[in-house]
Amino acid sequence: MKLINPRTKELEADIVHFLSLVDESAHLFQQAVQSYFDGRVEDFERDTKSISDKEHIADDLRRDIKFRIYAHMLIPDFRGDVLGLLESVDNVIDTMKKVSRSFSIETPVVYSFLKEDFINLSCVCVETVLEVTKAARAYFTDFRKINEHLNRVIAMERDADAIEERLKRKAFASEEITVFSRKVHMRYFAQRIALISDNAQELAERLAIIAIKRSL
Amino acid sequence: MLDPLFLSSGLFFGWSLGANDAANVWGPAVGARMVKFIKAALLCGLFVTLGSVLSGSGGSHTIGAFASIKTLSGAFIIAFSAALTVFWMTRMRMPVSNTHAVAGSIIAWNLFSATPVDYQTLYKIVGSWFFSPLLTGIFAALLYKLISGFLRRRPLHILLLDSLNRKALIIAGILGSYSLGANNIGNVIGVFVPVSPFQDIVLGPGILFSSTQQLALIGGLSIGLGVLTYSKKVMLTVGKDIYKLSPLMSFVVILSSSLVLFLFASKELQNLMISMGLPTFPLVPISSSQSIVGGVLGIGLSENLYNINYGILKRIFLAWITTPVAAGLLSFLLFSLRGILGAV
């Protein structure tokens, strides 16, 4: 008799795939923002489309995982936690898709004095996402490691908040941006990007709670 | 015409036993939502029948001899009283010992027929109300601490743990069902063995389908039917209502119960302990229903005593006392009626 049946093995692989889609989307998001601010429109559009495609795949995969967990009565005591976790992870990838789409649709003006902050902000947000997916993996495999990842997520989210605030202050204090609506537009994008790390933090908080239950 | 009528009480008892005792084997797994009820019921029905036919004849003769019943109508009364009592308890969702129900009926027969009562058996019954739940509870609490502590230090993938747990529960359930059939078929058909209406059938060279095995097959099927049609309520009482068991807890409860049943039943283990100069466990019959409830309670007390449903627990303890008493009273009443009517 096999220790783990093929159905469970397949599900395990799908969860790994789902989380890796989030990581891949995060890397693509960073690339896309870099391309946008560098003026490489084609690269940016290609990456935006890839993020969108991955988000669709992740969405289908999440629904399929959810269905199989319920249909085969798997992990009855952690089922709700796992499904909630997957939904929160899905929110993160969804936000990355929406932000990159917003860049594509609204084409905000690139101001050179804000470029570095925008790229840094997206970098920190992506790092936060990568760290929280590590914590999510640890939930399934070795829950003892969750907390160290979560502490890093919280620290990174604070960094992202600091960059976001700096960016907004610079935009509103700037004399280079003469039109008020453009200042508001810069603030909007700073907030939208920072939302990625906020979502990652929400996920981290959820993980912290369900990890306690898992360890009991 | 009379034989099938009298045998029907045995079938009724088999059905009641299946409806009640399947919970001892599958209750924790079904309660923890690790095994679907229908899967548990089908596996239980199948392996109970196999256990009854292939390994159940020994116990049947013992009970038959113990009861010293000479007529089919007497056997009918004993089985019917026990069956009705267990059925009543099953309706009330209470896990009870069918052995105690039969013993209650037999003691009533002894009293009625002025046969000396086997007080030794009576003491064992009363003793087992405390012995088996207490010991299984201690085992379950310790084993759970040990296994969960190990898993905290060396965690497994959540899905691997789930898969292993599920397999362990199914294997334990199958073995438990086989033992349930082998051990309890004696209670169902034992009193009919000395007055069996069946003849041995030679199926082929060296293959004999004895009258006891024929009775065991019918009894086993009736137990299986009881499991399939009416066992869910008691399963959920054991696996869910007393204390909400996690899948790991449910496995530990079944494991502890099996260990305790083994400790009190294994002659080989007793000999081994004697040869090693260790103190031994007395070989007394203990109830698996009481053992499993003790296991659930043990884990509940050690993990979170505020989550235990003490109301249900109180009702279960009352049901344990009521079962042999009610079966005995009913049996005594029916024997008295038979005497008044001058029946067979």
Coordinates of C-alpha atoms in Angstrom, one line a residue:
Chain A
M1 CA 0.0 0.0 0.0
K2 CA 1.3 3.4 -0.9
L3 CA 1.9 5.8 2.0
I4 CA 0.2 8.6 0.1
N5 CA -2.3 8.0 -2.6
P6 CA -2.0 9.5 -6.1
R7 CA -5.0 11.8 -5.5
T8 CA -3.4 13.4 -2.5
K9 CA -0.1 13.5 -4.2
E10 CA -1.7 15.4 -7.1
L11 CA -3.3 17.8 -4.8
E12 CA -0.1 18.4 -3.0
A13 CA 1.6 19.2 -6.4
D14 CA -1.3 21.5 -7.3
I15 CA -0.9 23.5 -4.1
V16 CA 2.8 23.9 -4.8
H17 CA 2.0 25.0 -8.3
F18 CA -0.6 27.5 -7.0
L19 CA 2.0 29.1 -4.7
S20 CA 4.6 29.1 -7.4
L21 CA 2.2 31.0 -9.7
V22 CA 2.1 33.7 -7.1
D23 CA 5.9 33.8 -6.9
E24 CA 6.2 34.0 -10.7
S25 CA 3.6 36.7 -10.9
A26 CA 5.5 38.7 -8.3
H27 CA 8.7 38.5 -10.3
L28 CA 6.8 39.5 -13.4
F29 CA 5.2 42.4 -11.6
Q30 CA 8.6 43.7 -10.5
Q31 CA 9.9 43.4 -14.1
A32 CA 6.7 45.1 -15.5
V33 CA 7.1 48.1 -13.2
Q34 CA 10.8 48.4 -14.0
S35 CA 10.0 48.2 -17.8
Y36 CA 7.2 50.8 -17.4
F37 CA 9.5 53.3 -15.7
D38 CA 12.3 52.6 -18.2
G39 CA 9.9 53.3 -21.0
R40 CA 10.0 49.7 -22.5
V41 CA 6.3 49.6 -23.3
E42 CA 6.3 46.3 -25.2
D43 CA 8.1 44.4 -22.4
F44 CA 5.7 46.0 -19.9
E45 CA 2.6 44.9 -21.8
R46 CA 4.0 41.4 -22.3
D47 CA 4.6 41.0 -18.5
T48 CA 1.2 42.5 -17.7
K49 CA -0.4 40.0 -19.9
S50 CA 1.6 37.1 -18.4
I51 CA 0.5 38.2 -14.9
S52 CA -3.1 38.2 -16.1
D53 CA -2.7 34.7 -17.6
K54 CA -1.2 33.4 -14.4
E55 CA -3.9 35.0 -12.3
H56 CA -6.5 33.1 -14.4
I57 CA -4.7 29.8 -14.0
A58 CA -4.3 30.4 -10.3
D59 CA -8.0 31.2 -10.0
D60 CA -9.0 27.9 -11.8
L61 CA -6.5 26.0 -9.8
R62 CA -7.8 27.4 -6.5
R63 CA -11.4 26.4 -7.4
D64 CA -10.3 22.9 -8.4
I65 CA -8.3 22.4 -5.2
K66 CA -11.2 23.6 -3.1
F67 CA -13.6 21.2 -4.9
R68 CA -11.2 18.3 -4.5
I69 CA -10.6 19.0 -0.8
Y70 CA -14.4 19.0 -0.2
A71 CA -15.3 16.1 -2.5
H72 CA -12.7 13.7 -1.1
M73 CA -13.2 14.9 2.5
L74 CA -9.5 15.7 2.9
I75 CA -8.0 17.4 6.0
P76 CA -11.4 17.8 7.7
D77 CA -10.1 19.7 10.7
F78 CA -8.0 22.2 8.6
R79 CA -10.1 22.4 5.5
G80 CA -11.6 25.8 6.3
D81 CA -8.2 27.2 7.2
V82 CA -6.6 25.9 4.0
L83 CA -9.3 27.2 1.8
G84 CA -9.2 30.6 3.5
L85 CA -5.5 30.7 3.1
L86 CA -5.7 29.9 -0.6
E87 CA -8.3 32.7 -1.1
S88 CA -6.0 35.2 0.7
V89 CA -3.1 34.1 -1.5
D90 CA -5.4 34.6 -4.5
N91 CA -6.2 38.1 -3.4
V92 CA -2.4 38.9 -3.5
I93 CA -2.0 37.8 -7.1
D94 CA -5.3 39.5 -8.0
T95 CA -4.0 42.8 -6.7
M96 CA -0.8 42.5 -8.7
K97 CA -2.9 41.9 -11.8
K98 CA -5.1 44.9 -11.1
V99 CA -2.2 47.3 -10.4
S100 CA -0.3 46.3 -13.6
R101 CA -3.5 46.6 -15.6
S102 CA -4.0 50.1 -14.1
F103 CA -0.6 51.1 -15.3
S104 CA -1.5 49.8 -18.7
I105 CA -4.8 51.6 -18.9
E106 CA -4.1 54.8 -17.1
T107 CA -0.5 55.2 -18.3
P108 CA 0.6 57.5 -15.4
V109 CA 3.3 60.1 -16.3
V110 CA 6.8 59.0 -15.4
Y111 CA 8.6 61.6 -13.2
S112 CA 12.3 60.9 -12.9
F113 CA 12.5 62.1 -9.3
L114 CA 9.8 59.5 -8.3
K115 CA 11.1 56.7 -10.5
E116 CA 13.5 55.2 -7.9
D117 CA 10.9 55.3 -5.2
F118 CA 8.3 53.6 -7.3
I119 CA 10.7 50.8 -8.3
N120 CA 11.8 50.4 -4.7
L121 CA 8.3 50.3 -3.5
S122 CA 7.4 47.5 -6.0
C123 CA 10.6 45.7 -5.1
V124 CA 9.8 45.7 -1.4
C125 CA 6.2 44.6 -2.1
V126 CA 7.4 41.8 -4.2
E127 CA 9.8 40.7 -1.5
T128 CA 6.9 40.7 1.0
V129 CA 4.9 38.5 -1.4
L130 CA 7.7 36.0 -1.8
E131 CA 8.2 35.9 2.0
V132 CA 4.6 35.3 2.7
T133 CA 4.4 32.5 0.1
K134 CA 7.3 30.9 1.9
A135 CA 5.2 31.1 5.1
A136 CA 2.3 29.5 3.3
R137 CA 4.4 26.6 2.1
A138 CA 5.7 26.2 5.7
Y139 CA 2.1 25.9 6.8
F140 CA 1.7 22.8 4.7
T141 CA 5.1 21.3 5.4
D142 CA 6.8 22.5 8.5
F143 CA 4.7 24.9 10.5
R144 CA 7.5 25.6 13.0
K145 CA 9.1 27.9 10.4
I146 CA 6.1 30.0 9.8
N147 CA 6.9 32.6 12.4
E148 CA 10.3 33.5 11.1
H149 CA 8.8 34.3 7.7
L150 CA 5.9 36.2 9.2
N151 CA 8.3 38.5 11.2
R152 CA 10.0 39.3 8.0
V153 CA 6.7 40.0 6.2
I154 CA 5.7 42.5 8.9
A155 CA 9.1 44.3 8.8
M156 CA 8.9 44.5 5.0
E157 CA 5.4 45.8 5.0
R158 CA 6.6 48.6 7.3
D159 CA 9.3 49.4 4.8
A160 CA 6.7 49.5 2.1
D161 CA 4.6 51.9 4.1
A162 CA 7.6 54.2 4.7
I163 CA 8.4 54.3 0.9
E164 CA 4.7 54.9 0.1
E165 CA 4.5 57.8 2.5
R166 CA 7.8 59.3 1.2
L167 CA 6.6 59.0 -2.4
K168 CA 3.3 60.7 -1.6
R169 CA 5.1 63.5 0.2
K170 CA 7.5 64.0 -2.6
A171 CA 4.7 64.1 -5.2
F172 CA 2.6 66.6 -3.3
A173 CA 5.6 68.8 -2.3
S174 CA 6.9 68.8 -5.9
E175 CA 6.9 71.9 -8.0
E176 CA 7.8 69.7 -11.0
I177 CA 4.2 68.3 -11.0
T178 CA 2.2 71.3 -11.7
V179 CA -1.2 69.8 -12.2
F180 CA -3.0 68.7 -9.0
S181 CA -4.7 65.7 -10.6
R182 CA -1.3 64.3 -11.5
K183 CA -0.2 64.5 -7.9
V184 CA -3.3 62.6 -7.0
H185 CA -2.6 60.1 -9.7
M186 CA 0.9 59.5 -8.3
R187 CA -0.6 59.0 -4.8
Y188 CA -3.1 56.6 -6.3
F189 CA -0.4 54.4 -7.8
A190 CA 1.8 54.5 -4.7
Q191 CA -1.3 53.3 -2.7
R192 CA -2.1 50.7 -5.3
I193 CA 1.3 49.2 -5.3
A194 CA 1.6 49.3 -1.5
L195 CA -1.8 47.4 -1.4
I196 CA 0.2 44.4 -2.5
S197 CA 2.2 44.4 0.7
D198 CA -0.9 45.1 2.7
N199 CA -2.6 42.0 1.2
A200 CA 0.5 40.0 2.0
Q201 CA 0.4 41.2 5.6
E202 CA -3.3 40.3 5.9
L203 CA -2.3 36.8 4.7
A204 CA 0.5 36.7 7.2
E205 CA -1.9 37.6 10.0
R206 CA -4.3 34.8 8.9
L207 CA -1.4 32.4 8.7
A208 CA -0.2 33.3 12.3
I209 CA -3.6 32.3 13.6
I210 CA -4.1 29.1 11.7
A211 CA -0.5 28.1 12.4
I212 CA -1.4 28.0 16.1
K213 CA -4.3 25.7 15.4
R214 CA -2.1 23.5 13.3
S215 CA 0.5 23.2 16.1
L216 CA -2.1 22.1 18.7
Chain B
M1 CA -42.7 -22.9 11.5
L2 CA -41.5 -22.3 15.0
D3 CA -37.8 -22.3 14.3
P4 CA -37.6 -19.1 12.2
L5 CA -39.7 -17.3 14.6
F6 CA -37.5 -18.1 17.5
L7 CA -34.3 -17.5 15.5
S8 CA -35.7 -14.0 14.7
S9 CA -34.8 -12.8 18.1
G10 CA -31.2 -13.7 17.4
L11 CA -31.4 -11.8 14.1
F12 CA -32.9 -8.8 16.0
F13 CA -30.1 -9.0 18.5
G14 CA -27.6 -9.1 15.7
W15 CA -29.1 -6.1 14.1
S16 CA -29.2 -4.2 17.4
L17 CA -25.6 -5.1 18.0
G18 CA -24.5 -3.9 14.6
A19 CA -26.4 -0.7 15.1
N20 CA -24.8 -0.1 18.4
D21 CA -21.3 -1.6 18.4
A22 CA -20.1 -0.4 15.0
A23 CA -19.6 2.9 16.8
N24 CA -16.8 1.3 18.8
V25 CA -14.8 0.6 15.7
W26 CA -15.9 3.4 13.3
G27 CA -17.4 6.1 15.5
P28 CA -14.2 8.2 16.0
A29 CA -13.3 8.0 12.2
V30 CA -16.8 8.9 11.1
G31 CA -17.2 11.6 13.8
A32 CA -13.9 13.2 12.8
R33 CA -15.1 13.2 9.1
M34 CA -12.2 11.1 8.0
V35 CA -14.3 8.2 6.7
K36 CA -17.8 8.6 5.1
F37 CA -20.5 6.8 7.0
I38 CA -21.5 4.7 4.0
K39 CA -17.9 3.5 3.4
A40 CA -17.5 2.7 7.1
A41 CA -20.9 0.8 7.2
L42 CA -20.1 -1.3 4.1
L43 CA -16.6 -2.2 5.3
C44 CA -17.9 -2.9 8.8
G45 CA -20.8 -5.1 7.5
L46 CA -18.5 -7.1 5.3
F47 CA -15.7 -7.7 7.8
V48 CA -18.1 -8.3 10.7
T49 CA -19.7 -11.1 8.6
L50 CA -16.4 -12.6 7.7
G51 CA -15.2 -12.5 11.3
S52 CA -18.4 -14.1 12.5
V53 CA -18.2 -17.0 10.1
L54 CA -14.4 -17.6 10.0
S55 CA -13.4 -17.0 13.6
G56 CA -16.6 -16.7 15.6
S57 CA -17.6 -20.2 16.5
G58 CA -15.5 -20.6 19.7
G59 CA -17.1 -17.8 21.6
S60 CA -20.5 -19.1 20.5
H61 CA -20.0 -22.4 22.2
T62 CA -18.8 -20.8 25.4
I63 CA -21.8 -18.5 25.7
G64 CA -24.1 -21.4 24.8
A65 CA -22.6 -23.5 27.6
F66 CA -22.6 -20.6 30.0
A67 CA -26.2 -20.0 29.5
S68 CA -27.2 -23.6 29.9
I69 CA -30.3 -23.0 27.7
K70 CA -32.0 -26.2 26.7
T71 CA -34.9 -24.9 24.7
L72 CA -35.3 -22.6 21.6
S73 CA -37.9 -20.5 23.4
G74 CA -35.5 -19.9 26.3
A75 CA -32.8 -18.8 23.9
F76 CA -35.4 -16.7 22.1
I77 CA -36.2 -14.9 25.4
I78 CA -32.6 -14.2 26.3
A79 CA -31.7 -12.9 22.9
F80 CA -34.9 -10.9 22.6
S81 CA -34.5 -9.2 25.9
A82 CA -30.9 -8.3 25.2
A83 CA -31.8 -7.1 21.7
L84 CA -34.7 -5.0 22.8
T85 CA -32.5 -3.4 25.5
V86 CA -29.7 -2.6 23.1
F87 CA -32.1 -1.4 20.5
W88 CA -33.7 1.0 23.0
M89 CA -30.2 2.3 23.9
T90 CA -29.4 2.7 20.2
R91 CA -32.5 4.7 19.7
M92 CA -31.3 6.9 22.6
R93 CA -27.9 7.2 20.8
M94 CA -26.1 5.5 23.7
P95 CA -23.1 3.2 23.2
V96 CA -23.6 0.2 25.4
S97 CA -22.2 -3.2 25.9
N98 CA -24.2 -6.0 24.3
T99 CA -22.2 -8.5 26.4
H100 CA -23.7 -6.8 29.5
A101 CA -27.2 -7.0 28.0
V102 CA -26.8 -10.8 27.3
A103 CA -25.2 -11.3 30.7
G104 CA -28.1 -9.4 32.4
S105 CA -30.6 -11.7 30.6
I106 CA -28.7 -14.8 31.5
I107 CA -28.5 -13.8 35.1
A108 CA -32.2 -13.3 35.1
W109 CA -32.6 -16.8 33.7
N110 CA -30.4 -18.2 36.4
L111 CA -32.5 -16.4 39.0
F112 CA -35.7 -17.6 37.4
S113 CA -34.6 -21.2 37.1
A114 CA -33.0 -21.1 40.5
T115 CA -29.6 -21.9 39.0
P116 CA -26.8 -20.4 41.2
V117 CA -25.9 -16.9 39.9
D118 CA -22.3 -16.6 38.7
Y119 CA -21.3 -13.7 40.9
Q120 CA -17.8 -13.8 39.6
T121 CA -19.2 -12.7 36.2
L122 CA -21.3 -10.1 37.9
Y123 CA -18.3 -8.6 39.6
K124 CA -16.4 -8.6 36.3
I125 CA -19.2 -6.7 34.6
V126 CA -19.4 -4.1 37.3
G127 CA -15.6 -3.9 37.5
S128 CA -15.3 -3.4 33.8
W129 CA -17.5 -0.3 34.0
F130 CA -14.6 1.3 35.7
F131 CA -11.6 -0.7 34.5
S132 CA -11.8 -0.4 30.8
P133 CA -12.8 3.3 30.4
L134 CA -10.2 4.3 33.0
L135 CA -7.4 2.4 31.4
T136 CA -8.2 3.4 27.8
G137 CA -8.6 7.0 28.9
I138 CA -5.1 7.0 30.4
F139 CA -3.6 5.2 27.4
A140 CA -5.3 7.6 25.0
A141 CA -4.2 10.7 26.8
L142 CA -0.6 9.5 27.1
L143 CA -0.4 8.3 23.5
Y144 CA -1.9 11.5 22.1
K145 CA 0.6 13.6 24.1
L146 CA 3.4 11.3 22.7
I147 CA 2.3 11.3 19.1
S148 CA 1.3 15.0 18.9
G149 CA 4.6 15.9 20.6
F150 CA 6.5 13.9 18.1
L151 CA 4.6 15.5 15.2
R152 CA 5.4 19.0 16.6
R153 CA 9.1 18.2 16.6
R154 CA 9.0 16.4 13.3
P155 CA 6.1 17.7 11.3
L156 CA 4.7 15.9 8.3
H157 CA 3.1 17.5 5.2
I158 CA -0.5 18.2 6.2
L159 CA -1.8 16.1 3.3
L160 CA 0.6 13.2 4.0
L161 CA -0.5 13.2 7.7
D162 CA -4.1 13.2 6.5
S163 CA -3.5 10.3 4.1
L164 CA -1.6 8.2 6.7
N165 CA -4.2 8.9 9.4
R166 CA -7.0 7.9 7.0
K167 CA -5.3 4.7 6.0
A168 CA -4.6 3.9 9.7
L169 CA -8.2 4.5 10.6
I170 CA -9.5 2.3 7.8
I171 CA -7.1 -0.6 8.6
A172 CA -8.0 -0.3 12.3
G173 CA -11.7 -0.2 11.4
I174 CA -11.4 -3.3 9.2
L175 CA -9.5 -5.3 11.9
G176 CA -11.9 -4.0 14.6
S177 CA -14.9 -5.0 12.5
Y178 CA -13.4 -8.5 12.0
S179 CA -12.8 -8.8 15.7
L180 CA -16.3 -7.4 16.5
G181 CA -17.8 -10.2 14.3
A182 CA -15.5 -12.9 15.8
N183 CA -16.0 -11.9 19.4
N184 CA -19.6 -10.8 19.5
I185 CA -21.3 -13.3 17.2
G186 CA -21.2 -15.5 20.3
N187 CA -23.5 -13.1 22.0
V188 CA -25.9 -13.2 19.1
I189 CA -26.1 -16.9 18.3
G190 CA -24.4 -18.4 21.3
V191 CA -27.6 -19.3 23.1
F192 CA -29.0 -20.9 19.9
V193 CA -25.9 -23.2 19.3
P194 CA -27.0 -26.0 21.6
V195 CA -30.5 -25.9 20.0
S196 CA -29.6 -25.1 16.5
P197 CA -32.1 -26.2 13.9
F198 CA -29.4 -26.5 11.2
Q199 CA -27.5 -29.5 10.0
D200 CA -23.8 -29.6 9.0
I201 CA -23.4 -29.3 5.3
V202 CA -20.4 -30.9 3.4
L203 CA -19.5 -28.4 0.7
G204 CA -16.7 -30.5 -0.8
P205 CA -13.9 -32.8 0.2
G206 CA -12.7 -31.6 3.7
I207 CA -14.9 -28.4 3.5
L208 CA -17.6 -28.5 6.2
F209 CA -20.1 -25.7 6.7
S210 CA -21.1 -26.5 10.2
S211 CA -24.4 -25.6 11.8
T212 CA -22.7 -23.1 14.0
Q213 CA -21.1 -21.4 11.0
Q214 CA -24.5 -21.3 9.3
L215 CA -25.9 -19.6 12.4
A216 CA -22.8 -17.3 12.4
L217 CA -23.4 -16.4 8.8
I218 CA -27.0 -15.4 9.5
G219 CA -26.0 -13.6 12.6
G220 CA -23.1 -11.8 10.8
L221 CA -25.4 -10.7 8.1
S222 CA -27.9 -9.3 10.6
I223 CA -25.1 -7.4 12.4
G224 CA -24.0 -6.0 9.0
L225 CA -27.6 -5.0 8.3
G226 CA -27.7 -3.2 11.7
V227 CA -24.5 -1.3 10.8
L228 CA -25.8 -0.3 7.4
T229 CA -29.3 0.8 8.5
Y230 CA -29.1 2.2 12.0
S231 CA -25.6 2.8 13.3
K232 CA -24.9 6.4 12.4
K233 CA -26.5 8.0 15.5
V234 CA -24.4 6.1 18.0
M235 CA -21.3 6.5 15.8
L236 CA -21.7 10.3 16.0
T237 CA -22.3 10.2 19.8
V238 CA -19.0 8.4 20.2
G239 CA -17.0 10.3 17.6
K240 CA -18.5 13.8 17.9
D241 CA -20.9 14.5 20.7
I242 CA -18.9 13.7 23.8
Y243 CA -15.8 15.6 22.5
K244 CA -15.0 16.9 19.0
L245 CA -12.2 14.6 18.0
S246 CA -9.5 15.6 15.5
P247 CA -8.5 12.9 13.0
L248 CA -5.3 12.2 15.0
M249 CA -7.3 12.0 18.2
S250 CA -9.7 9.5 16.6
F251 CA -6.9 7.2 15.6
V252 CA -5.4 7.4 19.1
V253 CA -8.7 6.5 20.7
I254 CA -9.1 3.5 18.5
L255 CA -5.5 2.4 19.0
S256 CA -5.8 2.8 22.8
S257 CA -9.0 0.9 22.9
S258 CA -7.5 -2.0 20.9
L259 CA -4.4 -2.0 23.2
V260 CA -6.5 -2.2 26.3
L261 CA -8.7 -4.9 24.9
F262 CA -5.5 -6.8 23.9
L263 CA -3.9 -6.4 27.3
F264 CA -6.9 -7.8 29.1
A265 CA -7.5 -10.7 26.6
S266 CA -4.1 -12.0 25.6
K267 CA -3.0 -15.1 27.3
E268 CA 0.3 -15.0 25.4
L269 CA 1.1 -11.5 26.7
Q270 CA 0.3 -12.6 30.2
N271 CA 2.6 -15.6 29.9
L272 CA 5.3 -13.4 28.5
M273 CA 5.0 -10.9 31.4
I274 CA 5.1 -13.8 33.9
S275 CA 8.3 -15.2 32.3
M276 CA 9.8 -11.7 32.5
G277 CA 8.9 -11.4 36.2
L278 CA 6.6 -8.5 35.5
P279 CA 3.1 -7.9 37.0
T280 CA 0.3 -9.1 34.8
F281 CA -3.1 -7.8 33.7
P282 CA -6.0 -10.0 34.8
L283 CA -7.7 -11.7 31.9
V284 CA -11.2 -10.3 32.2
P285 CA -13.7 -9.6 29.5
I286 CA -14.0 -5.8 29.0
S287 CA -16.5 -3.9 27.0
S288 CA -15.2 -2.2 23.8
S289 CA -18.1 0.3 24.0
Q290 CA -17.0 1.4 27.4
S291 CA -13.4 1.3 26.4
I292 CA -13.9 3.6 23.4
V293 CA -15.9 6.1 25.5
G294 CA -13.1 6.1 28.0
G295 CA -10.6 6.8 25.3
V296 CA -12.6 9.8 24.0
L297 CA -13.0 11.0 27.6
G298 CA -9.3 10.6 28.4
I299 CA -8.2 12.7 25.4
G300 CA -10.9 15.3 26.2
L301 CA -9.8 15.6 29.8
S302 CA -6.2 15.9 28.9
E303 CA -6.6 18.4 26.1
N304 CA -9.6 20.6 26.9
L305 CA -11.9 19.5 29.7
Y306 CA -14.2 22.4 29.1
N307 CA -15.1 21.1 25.7
I308 CA -16.5 17.8 27.0
N309 CA -20.2 17.3 26.9
Y310 CA -20.8 16.2 30.4
G311 CA -24.6 15.9 29.9
I312 CA -24.1 13.1 27.3
L313 CA -21.5 11.5 29.5
K314 CA -23.9 11.3 32.4
R315 CA -26.5 9.7 30.1
I316 CA -24.0 7.2 28.9
F317 CA -23.0 6.1 32.4
L318 CA -26.6 5.7 33.3
A319 CA -27.2 3.7 30.1
W320 CA -24.3 1.3 31.1
I321 CA -26.0 0.6 34.4
T322 CA -29.4 0.4 32.9
T323 CA -28.5 -2.0 30.1
P324 CA -27.9 -5.3 32.1
V325 CA -30.6 -4.4 34.6
A326 CA -33.2 -3.7 32.0
A327 CA -32.3 -6.7 29.9
G328 CA -32.4 -8.9 33.1
L329 CA -35.8 -7.5 34.1
L330 CA -37.3 -8.0 30.7
S331 CA -35.9 -11.5 30.5
F332 CA -37.2 -12.4 33.9
L333 CA -40.6 -11.0 32.9
L334 CA -40.7 -13.0 29.7
F335 CA -39.6 -16.2 31.4
S336 CA -42.4 -15.7 34.0
L337 CA -44.9 -15.2 31.2
R338 CA -43.7 -18.3 29.5
G339 CA -44.1 -20.2 32.8
I340 CA -47.7 -18.8 33.2
L341 CA -48.6 -19.6 29.6
G342 CA -46.9 -23.0 29.8
A343 CA -45.2 -22.3 26.5
V344 CA -42.5 -24.4 24.9

